[in-house]
mmCIF file of C-alpha atoms in Angstrom:
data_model
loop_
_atom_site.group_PDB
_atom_site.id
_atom_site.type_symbol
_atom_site.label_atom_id
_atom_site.label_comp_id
_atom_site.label_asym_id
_atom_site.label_seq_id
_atom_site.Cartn_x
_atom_site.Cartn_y
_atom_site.Cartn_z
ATOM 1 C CA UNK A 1 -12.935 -8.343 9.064
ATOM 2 C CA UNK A 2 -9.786 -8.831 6.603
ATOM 3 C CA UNK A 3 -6.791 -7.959 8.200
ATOM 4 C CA UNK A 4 -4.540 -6.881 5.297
ATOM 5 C CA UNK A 5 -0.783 -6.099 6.201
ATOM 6 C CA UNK A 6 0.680 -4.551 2.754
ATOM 7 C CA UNK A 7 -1.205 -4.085 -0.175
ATOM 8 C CA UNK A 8 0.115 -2.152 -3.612
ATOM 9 C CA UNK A 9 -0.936 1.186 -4.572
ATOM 10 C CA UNK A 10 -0.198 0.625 -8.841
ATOM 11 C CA UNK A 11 -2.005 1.099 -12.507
ATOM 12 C CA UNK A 12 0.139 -1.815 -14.034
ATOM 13 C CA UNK A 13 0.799 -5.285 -13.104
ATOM 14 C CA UNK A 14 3.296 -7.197 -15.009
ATOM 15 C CA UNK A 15 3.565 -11.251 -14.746
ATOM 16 C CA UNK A 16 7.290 -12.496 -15.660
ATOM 17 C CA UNK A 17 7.568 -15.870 -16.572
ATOM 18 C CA UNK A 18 10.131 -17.776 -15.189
ATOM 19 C CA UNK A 19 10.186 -21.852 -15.596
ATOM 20 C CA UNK A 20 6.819 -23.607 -16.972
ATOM 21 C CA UNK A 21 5.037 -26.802 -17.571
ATOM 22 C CA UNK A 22 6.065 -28.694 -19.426
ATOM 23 C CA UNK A 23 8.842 -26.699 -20.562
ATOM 24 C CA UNK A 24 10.626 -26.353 -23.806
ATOM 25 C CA UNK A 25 9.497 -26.193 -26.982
ATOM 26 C CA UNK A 26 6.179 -25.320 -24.973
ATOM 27 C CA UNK A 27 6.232 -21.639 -24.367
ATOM 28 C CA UNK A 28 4.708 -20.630 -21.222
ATOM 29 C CA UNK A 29 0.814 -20.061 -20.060
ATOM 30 C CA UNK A 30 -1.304 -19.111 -17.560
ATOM 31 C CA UNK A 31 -4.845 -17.011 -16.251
ATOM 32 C CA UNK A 32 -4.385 -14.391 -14.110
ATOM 33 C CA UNK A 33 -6.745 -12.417 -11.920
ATOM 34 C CA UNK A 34 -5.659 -9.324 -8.593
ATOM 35 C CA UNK A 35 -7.499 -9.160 -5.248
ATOM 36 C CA UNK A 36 -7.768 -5.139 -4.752
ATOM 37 C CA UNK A 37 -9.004 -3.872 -1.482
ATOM 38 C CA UNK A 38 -12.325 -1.848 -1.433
ATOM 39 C CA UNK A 39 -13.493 -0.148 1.868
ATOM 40 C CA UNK A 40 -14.522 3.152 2.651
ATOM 41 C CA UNK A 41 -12.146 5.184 5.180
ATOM 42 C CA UNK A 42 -14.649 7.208 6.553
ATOM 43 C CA UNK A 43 -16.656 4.114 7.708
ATOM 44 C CA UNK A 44 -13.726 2.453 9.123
ATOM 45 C CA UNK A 45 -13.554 -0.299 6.515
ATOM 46 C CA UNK A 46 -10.273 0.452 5.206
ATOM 47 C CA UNK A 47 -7.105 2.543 6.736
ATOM 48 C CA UNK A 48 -4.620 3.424 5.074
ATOM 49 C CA UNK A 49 -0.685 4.856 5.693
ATOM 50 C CA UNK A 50 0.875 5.978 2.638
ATOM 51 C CA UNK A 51 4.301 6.019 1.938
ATOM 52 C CA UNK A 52 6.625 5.710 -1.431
ATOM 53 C CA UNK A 53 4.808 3.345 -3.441
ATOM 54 C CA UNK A 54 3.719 1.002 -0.670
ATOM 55 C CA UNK A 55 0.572 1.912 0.676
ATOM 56 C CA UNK A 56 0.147 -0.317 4.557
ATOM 57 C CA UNK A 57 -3.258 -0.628 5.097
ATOM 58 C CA UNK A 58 -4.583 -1.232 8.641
ATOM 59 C CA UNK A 59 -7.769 -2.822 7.989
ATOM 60 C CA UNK A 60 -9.889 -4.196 4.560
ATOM 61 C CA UNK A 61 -13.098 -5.314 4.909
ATOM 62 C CA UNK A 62 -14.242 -5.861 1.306
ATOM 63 C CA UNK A 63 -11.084 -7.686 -0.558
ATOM 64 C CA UNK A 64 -12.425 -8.723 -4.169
ATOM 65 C CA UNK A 65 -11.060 -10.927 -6.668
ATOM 66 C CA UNK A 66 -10.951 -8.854 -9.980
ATOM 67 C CA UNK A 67 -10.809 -10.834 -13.731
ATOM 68 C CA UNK A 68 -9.946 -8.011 -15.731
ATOM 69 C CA UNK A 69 -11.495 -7.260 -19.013
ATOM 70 C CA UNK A 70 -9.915 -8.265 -22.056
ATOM 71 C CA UNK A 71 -9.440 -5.251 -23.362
ATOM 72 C CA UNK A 72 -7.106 -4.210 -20.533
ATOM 73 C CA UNK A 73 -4.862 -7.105 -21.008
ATOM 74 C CA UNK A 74 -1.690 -7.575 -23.007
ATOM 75 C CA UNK A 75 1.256 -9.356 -23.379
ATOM 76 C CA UNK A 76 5.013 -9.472 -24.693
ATOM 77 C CA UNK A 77 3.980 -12.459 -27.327
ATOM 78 C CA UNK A 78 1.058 -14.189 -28.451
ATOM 79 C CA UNK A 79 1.534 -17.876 -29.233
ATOM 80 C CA UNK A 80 -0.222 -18.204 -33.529
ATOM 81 C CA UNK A 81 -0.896 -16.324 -36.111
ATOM 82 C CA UNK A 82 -2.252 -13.214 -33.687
ATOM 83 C CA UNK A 83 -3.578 -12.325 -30.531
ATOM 84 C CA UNK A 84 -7.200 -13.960 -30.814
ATOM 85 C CA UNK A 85 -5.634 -16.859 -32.083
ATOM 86 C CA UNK A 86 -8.518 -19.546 -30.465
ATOM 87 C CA UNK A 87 -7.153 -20.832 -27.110
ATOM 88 C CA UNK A 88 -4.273 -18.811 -26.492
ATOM 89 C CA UNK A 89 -4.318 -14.641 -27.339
ATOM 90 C CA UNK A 90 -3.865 -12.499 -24.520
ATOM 91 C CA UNK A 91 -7.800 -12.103 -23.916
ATOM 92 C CA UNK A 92 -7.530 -16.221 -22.864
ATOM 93 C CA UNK A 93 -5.638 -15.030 -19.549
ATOM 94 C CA UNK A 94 -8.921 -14.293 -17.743
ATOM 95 C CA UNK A 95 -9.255 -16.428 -14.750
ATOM 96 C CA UNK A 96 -13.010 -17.519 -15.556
ATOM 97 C CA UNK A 97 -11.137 -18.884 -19.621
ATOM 98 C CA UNK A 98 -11.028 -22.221 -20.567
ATOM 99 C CA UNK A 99 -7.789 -21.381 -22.554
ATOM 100 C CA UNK A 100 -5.115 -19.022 -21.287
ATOM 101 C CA UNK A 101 -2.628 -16.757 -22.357
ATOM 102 C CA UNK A 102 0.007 -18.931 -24.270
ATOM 103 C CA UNK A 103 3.556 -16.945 -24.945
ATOM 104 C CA UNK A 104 5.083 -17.177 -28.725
ATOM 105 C CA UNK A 105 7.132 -20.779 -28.942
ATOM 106 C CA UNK A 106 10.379 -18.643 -29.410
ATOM 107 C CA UNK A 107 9.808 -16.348 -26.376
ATOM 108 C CA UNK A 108 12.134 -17.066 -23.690
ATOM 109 C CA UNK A 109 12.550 -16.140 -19.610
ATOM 110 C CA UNK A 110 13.392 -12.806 -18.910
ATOM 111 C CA UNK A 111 12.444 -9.126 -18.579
ATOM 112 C CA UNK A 112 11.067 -9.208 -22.226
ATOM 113 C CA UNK A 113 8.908 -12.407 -21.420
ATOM 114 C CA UNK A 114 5.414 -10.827 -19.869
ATOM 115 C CA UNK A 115 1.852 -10.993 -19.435
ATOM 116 C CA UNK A 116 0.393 -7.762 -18.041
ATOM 117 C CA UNK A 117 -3.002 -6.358 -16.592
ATOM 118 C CA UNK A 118 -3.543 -2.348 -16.711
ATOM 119 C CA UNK A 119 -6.132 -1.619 -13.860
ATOM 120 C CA UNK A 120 -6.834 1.926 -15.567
ATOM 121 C CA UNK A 121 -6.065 4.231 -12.863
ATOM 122 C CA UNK A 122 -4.437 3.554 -9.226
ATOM 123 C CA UNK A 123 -6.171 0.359 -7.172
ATOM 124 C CA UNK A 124 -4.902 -0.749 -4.089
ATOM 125 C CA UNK A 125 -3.740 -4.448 -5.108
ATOM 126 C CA UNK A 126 -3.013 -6.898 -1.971
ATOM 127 C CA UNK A 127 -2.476 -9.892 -4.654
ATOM 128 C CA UNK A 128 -2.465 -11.635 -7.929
ATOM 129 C CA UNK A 129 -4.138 -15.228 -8.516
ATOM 130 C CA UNK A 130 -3.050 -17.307 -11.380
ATOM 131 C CA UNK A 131 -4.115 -20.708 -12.854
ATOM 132 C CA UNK A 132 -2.750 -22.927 -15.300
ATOM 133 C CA UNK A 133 -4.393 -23.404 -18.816
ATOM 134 C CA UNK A 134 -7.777 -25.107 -18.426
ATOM 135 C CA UNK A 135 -7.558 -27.366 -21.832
ATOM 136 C CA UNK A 136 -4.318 -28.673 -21.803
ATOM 137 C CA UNK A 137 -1.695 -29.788 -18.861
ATOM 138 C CA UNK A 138 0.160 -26.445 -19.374
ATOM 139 C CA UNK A 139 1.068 -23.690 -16.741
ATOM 140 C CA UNK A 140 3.880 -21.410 -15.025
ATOM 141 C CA UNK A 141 5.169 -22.432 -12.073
ATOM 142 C CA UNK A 142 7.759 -19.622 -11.605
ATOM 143 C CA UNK A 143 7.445 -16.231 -11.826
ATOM 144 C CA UNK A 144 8.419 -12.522 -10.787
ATOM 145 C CA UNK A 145 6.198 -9.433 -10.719
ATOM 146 C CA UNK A 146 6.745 -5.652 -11.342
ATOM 147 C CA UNK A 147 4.807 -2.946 -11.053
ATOM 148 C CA UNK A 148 4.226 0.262 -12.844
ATOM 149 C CA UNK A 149 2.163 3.816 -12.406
ATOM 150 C CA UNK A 150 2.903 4.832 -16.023
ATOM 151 C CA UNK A 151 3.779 1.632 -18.343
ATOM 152 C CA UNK A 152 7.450 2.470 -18.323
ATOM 153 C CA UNK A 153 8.911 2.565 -15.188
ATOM 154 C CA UNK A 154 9.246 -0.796 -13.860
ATOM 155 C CA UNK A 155 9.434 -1.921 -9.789
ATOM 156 C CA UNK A 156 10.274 -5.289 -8.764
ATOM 157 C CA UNK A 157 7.888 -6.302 -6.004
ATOM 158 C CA UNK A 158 8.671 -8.448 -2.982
ATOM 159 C CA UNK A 159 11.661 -7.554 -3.402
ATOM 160 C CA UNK A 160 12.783 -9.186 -7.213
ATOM 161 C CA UNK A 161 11.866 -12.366 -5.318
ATOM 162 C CA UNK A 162 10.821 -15.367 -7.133
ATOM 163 C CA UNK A 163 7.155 -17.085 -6.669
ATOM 164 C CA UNK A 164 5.955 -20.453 -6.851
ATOM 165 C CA UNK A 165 3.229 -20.469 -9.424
ATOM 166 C CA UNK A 166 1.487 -23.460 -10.466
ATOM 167 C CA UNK A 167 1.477 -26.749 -10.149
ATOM 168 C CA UNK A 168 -1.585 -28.233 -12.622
ATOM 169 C CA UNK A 169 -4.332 -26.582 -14.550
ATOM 170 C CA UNK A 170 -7.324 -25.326 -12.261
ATOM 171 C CA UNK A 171 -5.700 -24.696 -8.755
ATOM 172 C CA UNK A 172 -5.949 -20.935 -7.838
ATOM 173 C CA UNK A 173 -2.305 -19.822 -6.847
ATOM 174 C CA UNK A 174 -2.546 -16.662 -4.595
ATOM 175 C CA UNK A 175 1.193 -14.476 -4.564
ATOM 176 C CA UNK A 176 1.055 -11.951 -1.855
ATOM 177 C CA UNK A 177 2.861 -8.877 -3.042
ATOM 178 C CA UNK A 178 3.756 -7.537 0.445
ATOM 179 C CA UNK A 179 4.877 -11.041 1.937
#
């Protein structure tokens, strides 16, 4: 048993870059992955009190890791000539790439800076799990996340607080959106 104390109720994640490795003139990168929560109610594997936008849910006995497909990734900027430039279009952000996603050398921190994952359709999302880029010494180490229901209408999660992302290429990061 999984004892879950917040998890997110949301269609859209959006990753904010904040600071990176190694910094300027390298834009920033990363691979990014969400732990949903599966269970079925009726079995007692998952409880849930709903409020707002933050579901609280009692009780999770099935949380998965989830690397998006490619196709529901996307991003502010794409570092090259296009977004399946090799090593760095938004499709390089799964967690299981060798690459990652690499922002455009002129895109700076700040609201318009972001990497984002559309889940399709309302999950339950306890978490999101980053990495640094896998070929090169390259990754984010600061960020803020938002959240969305329709891909306009941005919340701040955790409060607009900022998280410590990574520190080197292939250590999983896990940012708790209800701690």
């Amino acid at each position: 048993k999984v004892n879950f104390s917040v998890a997110l109720t949301t269609r859209y994640i959006r990753i904010q870059p904040r600071t990176w490795y190694p910094g300027a003139p390298m834009p920033a990168a990363l691979r990014v992955g969400v732990v949903m929560c599966f269970g079925d109610p009726a079995g007692g594997e998952l409880y849930v009190h709903s409020g707002a936008r933050i579901t609280f849910v009692d009780r999770c006995t099935n949380p998965v890791v989830v690397d998006l497909p490619d196709e529901d990734r996307n991003a502010a900027s794409v570092d090259g000539a296009g977004p399946h430039t090799p090593g760095v279009g938004s499709h390089r952000g799964r967690l299981a790439s060798d690459g990652a996603w690499v922002a455009a050398g002129v895109a700076l921190a700040g609201e318009n800076l972001w990497y984002q994952l559309d889940l399709l359709q309302p999950e339950l999302v306890r978490a999101v799990v980053m990495k640094g880029r896998g070929d090169a010494d390259h990754w984010t180490t600061l960020i803020r996340l938002r959240a969305s229901m329709d891909g306009i209408s941005w919340d701040k999660l955790a409060d607009g607080r900022t998280f410590v992302g990574n520190q080197d290429r292939n250590t999983e990061v896990v940012l708790e959106l209800g701690v």
